[in-house]
PDB file of C-alpha atoms in Angstrom:
ATOM      1  CA  UNK A   1       0.000   0.000   0.000  1.00  0.00           C
ATOM      2  CA  UNK A   2       1.348   3.397  -0.977  1.00  0.00           C
ATOM      3  CA  UNK A   3       1.799   6.038   1.745  1.00  0.00           C
ATOM      4  CA  UNK A   4      -0.803   8.224   0.038  1.00  0.00           C
ATOM      5  CA  UNK A   5      -3.436   5.472   0.164  1.00  0.00           C
ATOM      6  CA  UNK A   6      -2.605   4.449   3.745  1.00  0.00           C
ATOM      7  CA  UNK A   7      -5.242   5.210   6.357  1.00  0.00           C
ATOM      8  CA  UNK A   8      -4.346   7.660   9.163  1.00  0.00           C
ATOM      9  CA  UNK A   9      -4.673   4.897  11.759  1.00  0.00           C
ATOM     10  CA  UNK A  10      -2.296   2.553   9.953  1.00  0.00           C
ATOM     11  CA  UNK A  11       0.118   5.398   9.324  1.00  0.00           C
ATOM     12  CA  UNK A  12       0.136   6.321  13.022  1.00  0.00           C
ATOM     13  CA  UNK A  13       0.640   2.677  14.004  1.00  0.00           C
ATOM     14  CA  UNK A  14       3.559   2.359  11.593  1.00  0.00           C
ATOM     15  CA  UNK A  15       5.193   5.479  13.054  1.00  0.00           C
ATOM     16  CA  UNK A  16       4.687   4.215  16.590  1.00  0.00           C
ATOM     17  CA  UNK A  17       6.213   0.825  15.786  1.00  0.00           C
ATOM     18  CA  UNK A  18       9.255   2.574  14.310  1.00  0.00           C
ATOM     19  CA  UNK A  19       9.742   4.663  17.474  1.00  0.00           C
ATOM     20  CA  UNK A  20      12.338   2.619  19.348  1.00  0.00           C
ATOM     21  CA  UNK A  21      12.043   4.343  22.719  1.00  0.00           C
ATOM     22  CA  UNK A  22       8.256   4.131  22.595  1.00  0.00           C
ATOM     23  CA  UNK A  23       8.414   0.423  21.801  1.00  0.00           C
ATOM     24  CA  UNK A  24      10.855  -0.114  24.661  1.00  0.00           C
ATOM     25  CA  UNK A  25       8.439   1.684  26.975  1.00  0.00           C
ATOM     26  CA  UNK A  26       5.541  -0.400  25.686  1.00  0.00           C
ATOM     27  CA  UNK A  27       7.470  -3.626  26.321  1.00  0.00           C
ATOM     28  CA  UNK A  28       8.177  -2.563  29.905  1.00  0.00           C
ATOM     29  CA  UNK A  29       4.517  -1.638  30.432  1.00  0.00           C
ATOM     30  CA  UNK A  30       3.363  -5.007  29.106  1.00  0.00           C
ATOM     31  CA  UNK A  31       5.837  -6.795  31.378  1.00  0.00           C
ATOM     32  CA  UNK A  32       4.585  -4.931  34.450  1.00  0.00           C
ATOM     33  CA  UNK A  33       0.976  -5.593  33.492  1.00  0.00           C
ATOM     34  CA  UNK A  34       1.733  -9.315  33.137  1.00  0.00           C
ATOM     35  CA  UNK A  35       3.562  -9.320  36.477  1.00  0.00           C
ATOM     36  CA  UNK A  36       0.576  -7.660  38.161  1.00  0.00           C
ATOM     37  CA  UNK A  37      -1.948  -9.970  36.506  1.00  0.00           C
ATOM     38  CA  UNK A  38       0.034 -13.136  37.282  1.00  0.00           C
ATOM     39  CA  UNK A  39       1.073 -12.115  40.798  1.00  0.00           C
ATOM     40  CA  UNK A  40      -0.700 -15.048  42.546  1.00  0.00           C
ATOM     41  CA  UNK A  41       1.225 -17.523  40.387  1.00  0.00           C
ATOM     42  CA  UNK A  42       4.663 -15.947  39.975  1.00  0.00           C
ATOM     43  CA  UNK A  43       5.217 -14.454  43.440  1.00  0.00           C
ATOM     44  CA  UNK A  44       7.605 -16.815  45.263  1.00  0.00           C
ATOM     45  CA  UNK A  45       5.925 -16.326  48.656  1.00  0.00           C
ATOM     46  CA  UNK A  46       2.958 -14.815  50.425  1.00  0.00           C
ATOM     47  CA  UNK A  47       3.687 -11.058  50.422  1.00  0.00           C
ATOM     48  CA  UNK A  48       2.341 -10.692  53.969  1.00  0.00           C
ATOM     49  CA  UNK A  49       3.928 -13.825  55.475  1.00  0.00           C
ATOM     50  CA  UNK A  50       6.392 -12.863  58.216  1.00  0.00           C
ATOM     51  CA  UNK A  51       9.427 -14.794  59.373  1.00  0.00           C
ATOM     52  CA  UNK A  52      11.218 -13.659  62.511  1.00  0.00           C
ATOM     53  CA  UNK A  53      14.232 -15.798  61.567  1.00  0.00           C
ATOM     54  CA  UNK A  54      14.728 -13.958  58.250  1.00  0.00           C
ATOM     55  CA  UNK A  55      14.570 -10.283  59.194  1.00  0.00           C
ATOM     56  CA  UNK A  56      16.350  -7.879  56.821  1.00  0.00           C
ATOM     57  CA  UNK A  57      18.213 -10.610  54.971  1.00  0.00           C
ATOM     58  CA  UNK A  58      20.158  -9.345  51.925  1.00  0.00           C
ATOM     59  CA  UNK A  59      19.340 -10.620  48.432  1.00  0.00           C
ATOM     60  CA  UNK A  60      20.175 -14.303  48.062  1.00  0.00           C
ATOM     61  CA  UNK A  61      19.107 -17.414  46.183  1.00  0.00           C
ATOM     62  CA  UNK A  62      16.297 -17.933  48.699  1.00  0.00           C
ATOM     63  CA  UNK A  63      15.099 -14.312  48.531  1.00  0.00           C
ATOM     64  CA  UNK A  64      16.172 -12.620  45.300  1.00  0.00           C
ATOM     65  CA  UNK A  65      15.288  -9.125  46.537  1.00  0.00           C
ATOM     66  CA  UNK A  66      16.030  -9.863  50.203  1.00  0.00           C
ATOM     67  CA  UNK A  67      13.577  -9.595  53.097  1.00  0.00           C
ATOM     68  CA  UNK A  68      12.161  -6.628  55.000  1.00  0.00           C
ATOM     69  CA  UNK A  69      12.044  -5.662  58.669  1.00  0.00           C
ATOM     70  CA  UNK A  70       9.353  -8.279  59.303  1.00  0.00           C
ATOM     71  CA  UNK A  71      11.018 -11.068  57.351  1.00  0.00           C
ATOM     72  CA  UNK A  72       8.661 -10.722  54.372  1.00  0.00           C
ATOM     73  CA  UNK A  73       9.931 -11.517  50.887  1.00  0.00           C
ATOM     74  CA  UNK A  74      10.605  -8.194  49.110  1.00  0.00           C
ATOM     75  CA  UNK A  75      10.269  -9.664  45.607  1.00  0.00           C
ATOM     76  CA  UNK A  76       6.780 -10.931  46.392  1.00  0.00           C
ATOM     77  CA  UNK A  77       5.792  -7.573  47.807  1.00  0.00           C
ATOM     78  CA  UNK A  78       7.155  -5.718  44.756  1.00  0.00           C
ATOM     79  CA  UNK A  79       5.189  -8.050  42.471  1.00  0.00           C
ATOM     80  CA  UNK A  80       1.949  -7.587  44.401  1.00  0.00           C
ATOM     81  CA  UNK A  81       2.637  -3.872  44.761  1.00  0.00           C
ATOM     82  CA  UNK A  82       2.536  -3.580  40.979  1.00  0.00           C
ATOM     83  CA  UNK A  83      -1.177  -4.333  41.173  1.00  0.00           C
ATOM     84  CA  UNK A  84      -1.909  -1.402  43.445  1.00  0.00           C
ATOM     85  CA  UNK A  85       0.190   1.061  41.453  1.00  0.00           C
ATOM     86  CA  UNK A  86      -1.017   0.088  37.979  1.00  0.00           C
ATOM     87  CA  UNK A  87      -4.636  -0.214  39.086  1.00  0.00           C
ATOM     88  CA  UNK A  88      -4.496   3.171  40.781  1.00  0.00           C
ATOM     89  CA  UNK A  89      -2.879   4.792  37.756  1.00  0.00           C
ATOM     90  CA  UNK A  90      -5.201   3.363  35.122  1.00  0.00           C
ATOM     91  CA  UNK A  91      -8.482   3.577  37.051  1.00  0.00           C
ATOM     92  CA  UNK A  92      -7.763   7.077  38.330  1.00  0.00           C
ATOM     93  CA  UNK A  93      -6.943   8.405  34.865  1.00  0.00           C
ATOM     94  CA  UNK A  94      -9.941   6.706  33.238  1.00  0.00           C
ATOM     95  CA  UNK A  95     -12.115   8.259  35.933  1.00  0.00           C
ATOM     96  CA  UNK A  96     -10.507  11.662  35.293  1.00  0.00           C
ATOM     97  CA  UNK A  97     -11.276  11.287  31.569  1.00  0.00           C
ATOM     98  CA  UNK A  98     -14.872  10.319  32.344  1.00  0.00           C
ATOM     99  CA  UNK A  99     -15.237  13.379  34.586  1.00  0.00           C
ATOM    100  CA  UNK A 100     -13.255  15.949  32.644  1.00  0.00           C
ATOM    101  CA  UNK A 101     -14.119  15.322  28.990  1.00  0.00           C
ATOM    102  CA  UNK A 102     -17.919  15.751  29.218  1.00  0.00           C
ATOM    103  CA  UNK A 103     -17.517  18.852  31.370  1.00  0.00           C
ATOM    104  CA  UNK A 104     -14.944  20.312  28.984  1.00  0.00           C
ATOM    105  CA  UNK A 105     -17.128  19.626  25.952  1.00  0.00           C
ATOM    106  CA  UNK A 106     -20.070  21.239  27.719  1.00  0.00           C
ATOM    107  CA  UNK A 107     -18.008  24.342  28.487  1.00  0.00           C
ATOM    108  CA  UNK A 108     -16.674  24.656  24.948  1.00  0.00           C
ATOM    109  CA  UNK A 109     -19.970  24.108  23.161  1.00  0.00           C
ATOM    110  CA  UNK A 110     -22.397  25.840  25.520  1.00  0.00           C
ATOM    111  CA  UNK A 111     -20.331  28.997  26.020  1.00  0.00           C
ATOM    112  CA  UNK A 112     -21.604  31.915  28.065  1.00  0.00           C
ATOM    113  CA  UNK A 113     -21.843  31.641  31.829  1.00  0.00           C
ATOM    114  CA  UNK A 114     -21.508  27.854  31.682  1.00  0.00           C
ATOM    115  CA  UNK A 115     -18.118  28.149  30.032  1.00  0.00           C
ATOM    116  CA  UNK A 116     -17.046  30.957  32.365  1.00  0.00           C
ATOM    117  CA  UNK A 117     -17.908  29.066  35.567  1.00  0.00           C
ATOM    118  CA  UNK A 118     -16.388  25.752  34.443  1.00  0.00           C
ATOM    119  CA  UNK A 119     -13.239  27.460  33.161  1.00  0.00           C
ATOM    120  CA  UNK A 120     -12.701  29.422  36.375  1.00  0.00           C
ATOM    121  CA  UNK A 121     -13.152  26.324  38.545  1.00  0.00           C
ATOM    122  CA  UNK A 122     -10.753  24.348  36.357  1.00  0.00           C
ATOM    123  CA  UNK A 123      -8.206  27.184  36.417  1.00  0.00           C
ATOM    124  CA  UNK A 124      -8.463  27.413  40.202  1.00  0.00           C
ATOM    125  CA  UNK A 125      -7.788  23.682  40.557  1.00  0.00           C
ATOM    126  CA  UNK A 126      -4.909  23.829  38.075  1.00  0.00           C
ATOM    127  CA  UNK A 127      -3.337  26.644  40.074  1.00  0.00           C
ATOM    128  CA  UNK A 128      -2.697  24.127  42.869  1.00  0.00           C
ATOM    129  CA  UNK A 129       0.118  21.631  42.185  1.00  0.00           C
ATOM    130  CA  UNK A 130      -1.324  18.267  41.173  1.00  0.00           C
ATOM    131  CA  UNK A 131       0.293  16.255  43.968  1.00  0.00           C
ATOM    132  CA  UNK A 132      -0.592  18.797  46.670  1.00  0.00           C
ATOM    133  CA  UNK A 133      -4.231  18.757  45.579  1.00  0.00           C
ATOM    134  CA  UNK A 134      -4.282  14.942  45.528  1.00  0.00           C
ATOM    135  CA  UNK A 135      -2.787  14.794  49.040  1.00  0.00           C
ATOM    136  CA  UNK A 136      -5.322  17.296  50.370  1.00  0.00           C
ATOM    137  CA  UNK A 137      -8.254  15.412  48.855  1.00  0.00           C
ATOM    138  CA  UNK A 138      -6.968  12.042  50.060  1.00  0.00           C
ATOM    139  CA  UNK A 139      -6.490  13.398  53.573  1.00  0.00           C
ATOM    140  CA  UNK A 140     -10.079  14.692  53.504  1.00  0.00           C
ATOM    141  CA  UNK A 141     -11.502  11.410  52.165  1.00  0.00           C
ATOM    142  CA  UNK A 142      -9.527   9.174  54.511  1.00  0.00           C
ATOM    143  CA  UNK A 143      -6.711   6.617  54.145  1.00  0.00           C
ATOM    144  CA  UNK A 144      -7.650   3.893  51.641  1.00  0.00           C
ATOM    145  CA  UNK A 145      -6.575   2.936  48.141  1.00  0.00           C
ATOM    146  CA  UNK A 146     -10.059   3.632  46.768  1.00  0.00           C
ATOM    147  CA  UNK A 147     -10.052   7.118  48.273  1.00  0.00           C
ATOM    148  CA  UNK A 148      -6.551   7.722  46.923  1.00  0.00           C
ATOM    149  CA  UNK A 149      -7.708   6.801  43.413  1.00  0.00           C
ATOM    150  CA  UNK A 150     -10.701   9.126  43.737  1.00  0.00           C
ATOM    151  CA  UNK A 151      -8.454  11.949  44.934  1.00  0.00           C
ATOM    152  CA  UNK A 152      -6.060  11.421  42.025  1.00  0.00           C
ATOM    153  CA  UNK A 153      -8.970  11.329  39.554  1.00  0.00           C
ATOM    154  CA  UNK A 154     -10.403  14.613  40.835  1.00  0.00           C
ATOM    155  CA  UNK A 155      -6.977  16.268  40.836  1.00  0.00           C
ATOM    156  CA  UNK A 156      -6.271  15.104  37.263  1.00  0.00           C
ATOM    157  CA  UNK A 157      -9.712  15.942  35.826  1.00  0.00           C
ATOM    158  CA  UNK A 158      -9.052  19.695  35.191  1.00  0.00           C
ATOM    159  CA  UNK A 159      -6.353  18.829  32.652  1.00  0.00           C
ATOM    160  CA  UNK A 160      -8.905  16.894  30.613  1.00  0.00           C
ATOM    161  CA  UNK A 161     -11.509  19.620  31.104  1.00  0.00           C
ATOM    162  CA  UNK A 162      -9.150  22.163  29.587  1.00  0.00           C
ATOM    163  CA  UNK A 163      -8.115  19.829  26.770  1.00  0.00           C
ATOM    164  CA  UNK A 164     -11.696  18.942  25.809  1.00  0.00           C
ATOM    165  CA  UNK A 165     -12.811  22.587  26.066  1.00  0.00           C
ATOM    166  CA  UNK A 166     -10.002  23.761  23.796  1.00  0.00           C
ATOM    167  CA  UNK A 167     -10.770  21.114  21.186  1.00  0.00           C
ATOM    168  CA  UNK A 168     -14.481  21.926  21.389  1.00  0.00           C
ATOM    169  CA  UNK A 169     -13.807  25.625  20.846  1.00  0.00           C
ATOM    170  CA  UNK A 170     -11.677  24.813  17.810  1.00  0.00           C
ATOM    171  CA  UNK A 171     -14.375  22.543  16.405  1.00  0.00           C
ATOM    172  CA  UNK A 172     -17.227  24.974  17.129  1.00  0.00           C
ATOM    173  CA  UNK A 173     -16.173  27.258  14.291  1.00  0.00           C
ATOM    174  CA  UNK A 174     -15.910  24.518  11.664  1.00  0.00           C
ATOM    175  CA  UNK A 175     -18.451  24.120   8.896  1.00  0.00           C
ATOM    176  CA  UNK A 176     -19.545  20.638   9.916  1.00  0.00           C
ATOM    177  CA  UNK A 177     -20.353  21.720  13.479  1.00  0.00           C
ATOM    178  CA  UNK A 178     -22.193  24.784  12.177  1.00  0.00           C
ATOM    179  CA  UNK A 179     -24.166  22.496   9.870  1.00  0.00           C
ATOM    180  CA  UNK A 180     -25.003  20.139  12.733  1.00  0.00           C
ATOM    181  CA  UNK A 181     -26.130  23.105  14.850  1.00  0.00           C
ATOM    182  CA  UNK A 182     -28.241  24.455  11.961  1.00  0.00           C
ATOM    183  CA  UNK A 183     -29.999  21.092  11.710  1.00  0.00           C
ATOM    184  CA  UNK A 184     -31.138  21.495  15.311  1.00  0.00           C
ATOM    185  CA  UNK A 185     -28.718  19.106  17.049  1.00  0.00           C
ATOM    186  CA  UNK A 186     -28.441  19.882  20.782  1.00  0.00           C
ATOM    187  CA  UNK A 187     -24.981  20.668  22.211  1.00  0.00           C
ATOM    188  CA  UNK A 188     -24.687  17.261  23.880  1.00  0.00           C
ATOM    189  CA  UNK A 189     -25.216  15.482  20.567  1.00  0.00           C
ATOM    190  CA  UNK A 190     -22.789  17.750  18.750  1.00  0.00           C
ATOM    191  CA  UNK A 191     -20.191  17.064  21.438  1.00  0.00           C
ATOM    192  CA  UNK A 192     -20.727  13.300  21.540  1.00  0.00           C
ATOM    193  CA  UNK A 193     -21.058  12.646  17.800  1.00  0.00           C
ATOM    194  CA  UNK A 194     -19.133  15.402  16.030  1.00  0.00           C
ATOM    195  CA  UNK A 195     -16.466  16.655  18.442  1.00  0.00           C
ATOM    196  CA  UNK A 196     -15.525  13.818  20.817  1.00  0.00           C
ATOM    197  CA  UNK A 197     -14.220  11.428  18.106  1.00  0.00           C
ATOM    198  CA  UNK A 198     -11.818  14.117  16.907  1.00  0.00           C
ATOM    199  CA  UNK A 199     -10.185  14.601  20.314  1.00  0.00           C
ATOM    200  CA  UNK A 200      -9.472  10.896  20.888  1.00  0.00           C
ATOM    201  CA  UNK A 201      -5.827  11.100  19.678  1.00  0.00           C
ATOM    202  CA  UNK A 202      -5.047  14.019  22.003  1.00  0.00           C
ATOM    203  CA  UNK A 203      -6.827  12.256  24.862  1.00  0.00           C
ATOM    204  CA  UNK A 204      -4.812   9.078  24.300  1.00  0.00           C
ATOM    205  CA  UNK A 205      -1.546  10.969  24.555  1.00  0.00           C
ATOM    206  CA  UNK A 206      -2.603  12.951  27.623  1.00  0.00           C
ATOM    207  CA  UNK A 207      -4.021   9.867  29.339  1.00  0.00           C
ATOM    208  CA  UNK A 208      -0.804   7.908  28.811  1.00  0.00           C
ATOM    209  CA  UNK A 209       1.296  10.694  30.304  1.00  0.00           C
ATOM    210  CA  UNK A 210      -1.220  11.192  33.128  1.00  0.00           C
ATOM    211  CA  UNK A 211      -0.983   7.521  34.128  1.00  0.00           C
ATOM    212  CA  UNK A 212       2.704   8.078  34.903  1.00  0.00           C
ATOM    213  CA  UNK A 213       1.800  11.050  37.107  1.00  0.00           C
ATOM    214  CA  UNK A 214      -0.973   9.056  38.782  1.00  0.00           C
ATOM    215  CA  UNK A 215       1.420   6.211  39.628  1.00  0.00           C
ATOM    216  CA  UNK A 216       3.792   8.682  41.283  1.00  0.00           C
ATOM    217  CA  UNK A 217       0.846  10.229  43.122  1.00  0.00           C
ATOM    218  CA  UNK A 218      -0.346   6.839  44.384  1.00  0.00           C
ATOM    219  CA  UNK A 219       3.154   5.990  45.595  1.00  0.00           C
ATOM    220  CA  UNK A 220       3.362   9.363  47.347  1.00  0.00           C
ATOM    221  CA  UNK A 221      -0.020   8.908  49.018  1.00  0.00           C
ATOM    222  CA  UNK A 222       0.879   5.385  50.139  1.00  0.00           C
ATOM    223  CA  UNK A 223       4.220   6.701  51.418  1.00  0.00           C
ATOM    224  CA  UNK A 224       2.272   9.187  53.547  1.00  0.00           C
ATOM    225  CA  UNK A 225      -0.148   6.512  54.760  1.00  0.00           C
ATOM    226  CA  UNK A 226      -3.071   7.777  52.665  1.00  0.00           C
ATOM    227  CA  UNK A 227      -3.128   5.017  50.040  1.00  0.00           C
ATOM    228  CA  UNK A 228      -2.849   1.247  50.352  1.00  0.00           C
ATOM    229  CA  UNK A 229      -2.950   0.325  54.024  1.00  0.00           C
ATOM    230  CA  UNK A 230      -0.522  -2.105  55.704  1.00  0.00           C
ATOM    231  CA  UNK A 231       0.092  -4.959  55.614  1.00  0.00           C
ATOM    232  CA  UNK A 232      -1.010  -5.031  51.964  1.00  0.00           C
ATOM    233  CA  UNK A 233       1.987  -4.229  49.742  1.00  0.00           C
ATOM    234  CA  UNK A 234       2.389  -0.988  47.830  1.00  0.00           C
ATOM    235  CA  UNK A 235       5.560   0.497  46.402  1.00  0.00           C
ATOM    236  CA  UNK A 236       4.970   3.742  48.258  1.00  0.00           C
ATOM    237  CA  UNK A 237       4.362   2.101  51.628  1.00  0.00           C
ATOM    238  CA  UNK A 238       7.427  -0.092  51.079  1.00  0.00           C
ATOM    239  CA  UNK A 239       9.524   3.032  50.615  1.00  0.00           C
ATOM    240  CA  UNK A 240       8.040   4.483  53.789  1.00  0.00           C
ATOM    241  CA  UNK A 241       9.125   1.419  55.756  1.00  0.00           C
ATOM    242  CA  UNK A 242      12.528   1.364  54.053  1.00  0.00           C
ATOM    243  CA  UNK A 243      13.494   4.901  55.074  1.00  0.00           C
ATOM    244  CA  UNK A 244      14.384   3.680  58.564  1.00  0.00           C
ATOM    245  CA  UNK A 245      16.864   1.138  57.218  1.00  0.00           C
ATOM    246  CA  UNK A 246      18.574   2.908  54.327  1.00  0.00           C
ATOM    247  CA  UNK A 247      22.038   2.209  55.767  1.00  0.00           C
ATOM    248  CA  UNK A 248      21.463  -1.273  57.203  1.00  0.00           C
ATOM    249  CA  UNK A 249      19.245  -2.625  54.406  1.00  0.00           C
ATOM    250  CA  UNK A 250      19.355  -0.428  51.271  1.00  0.00           C
ATOM    251  CA  UNK A 251      17.666  -3.115  49.157  1.00  0.00           C
ATOM    252  CA  UNK A 252      14.380  -2.327  50.899  1.00  0.00           C
ATOM    253  CA  UNK A 253      14.294   1.021  49.085  1.00  0.00           C
ATOM    254  CA  UNK A 254      16.181   0.126  45.905  1.00  0.00           C
ATOM    255  CA  UNK A 255      13.756  -2.420  44.454  1.00  0.00           C
ATOM    256  CA  UNK A 256      10.405  -0.647  44.955  1.00  0.00           C
ATOM    257  CA  UNK A 257      12.042   2.637  43.942  1.00  0.00           C
ATOM    258  CA  UNK A 258      13.425   1.013  40.807  1.00  0.00           C
ATOM    259  CA  UNK A 259       9.991  -0.408  39.986  1.00  0.00           C
ATOM    260  CA  UNK A 260       8.409   3.056  40.228  1.00  0.00           C
ATOM    261  CA  UNK A 261      11.183   4.545  38.102  1.00  0.00           C
ATOM    262  CA  UNK A 262      10.877   1.933  35.359  1.00  0.00           C
ATOM    263  CA  UNK A 263       7.096   1.976  35.022  1.00  0.00           C
ATOM    264  CA  UNK A 264       6.868   5.781  35.095  1.00  0.00           C
ATOM    265  CA  UNK A 265       9.668   6.087  32.534  1.00  0.00           C
ATOM    266  CA  UNK A 266       7.946   3.481  30.358  1.00  0.00           C
ATOM    267  CA  UNK A 267       4.635   5.356  30.335  1.00  0.00           C
ATOM    268  CA  UNK A 268       6.400   8.628  29.544  1.00  0.00           C
ATOM    269  CA  UNK A 269       8.308   7.054  26.653  1.00  0.00           C
ATOM    270  CA  UNK A 270       5.146   5.438  25.312  1.00  0.00           C
ATOM    271  CA  UNK A 271       3.269   8.727  25.619  1.00  0.00           C
ATOM    272  CA  UNK A 272       5.991  10.645  23.783  1.00  0.00           C
ATOM    273  CA  UNK A 273       6.029   8.039  21.024  1.00  0.00           C
ATOM    274  CA  UNK A 274       2.259   8.110  20.755  1.00  0.00           C
ATOM    275  CA  UNK A 275       2.306  11.892  20.471  1.00  0.00           C
ATOM    276  CA  UNK A 276       4.879  11.715  17.677  1.00  0.00           C
ATOM    277  CA  UNK A 277       2.968   8.963  15.878  1.00  0.00           C
ATOM    278  CA  UNK A 278      -0.279  10.918  15.963  1.00  0.00           C
ATOM    279  CA  UNK A 279       1.372  14.184  14.940  1.00  0.00           C
ATOM    280  CA  UNK A 280      -0.500  15.307  11.815  1.00  0.00           C
ATOM    281  CA  UNK A 281       2.534  17.172  10.517  1.00  0.00           C
ATOM    282  CA  UNK A 282       3.925  13.961   9.122  1.00  0.00           C
ATOM    283  CA  UNK A 283       6.750  11.516   9.541  1.00  0.00           C
ATOM    284  CA  UNK A 284       9.222  11.594  12.392  1.00  0.00           C
ATOM    285  CA  UNK A 285      12.665  12.491  11.260  1.00  0.00           C
TER     286      UNK A 285
END
């Protein structure tokens, strides 16, 4: 098939597959997803099983990542912790999309006081650093992983409100939206049928990058005791416990910290590659 006859979707996929860093990030993401999904079968031990005869043992053949201050296998806890982090990142961002996109489309298409009120609220929330807002909301809601995900979703929603509003404003002046409005279509139908499909590429890129931020936010909330509650494993709570033993047992911080670093880097690389692949200006050079 000639490049001229190639569909935009196939062309974007071909660009993405040629983006080496993006593919490396995608491979790492898939590996972490498989690790999280297969945790009950691949974890070498119960992540919450304690052993008072194996406290803070260094990495060895018996415990590849060593053991923690309660004799629990660190590798098993890192594997199970992947579930909490990935679930929090994906669910929180999907919830933010579900909250922010309809509100942003409403603001962009309705205009007037509706747009003014929604825009000012979104701007006020964006004026507060994302992580600070998530911490404040999680503290108000109470310590639990579900509340942490809700806090992250609310804190991330204004970004999608602004994105959807901007795309809706751009589309509102086009001929096909004017034609749909002239035919008597209500704003909600114009947004759902005529505008929303055109903002999917931008949403995909923003959502991928936001998942990385959400994973860091979940780890931060768990580190502060506002996310996953002990003894259930979470990378953030593991780092919280490890801070007391950085000199005696550095492996307690190295492995969960490395897991956070790798998965966040992978999502950022995949998001950058997706943005380049969907760039309408043409081929990457």
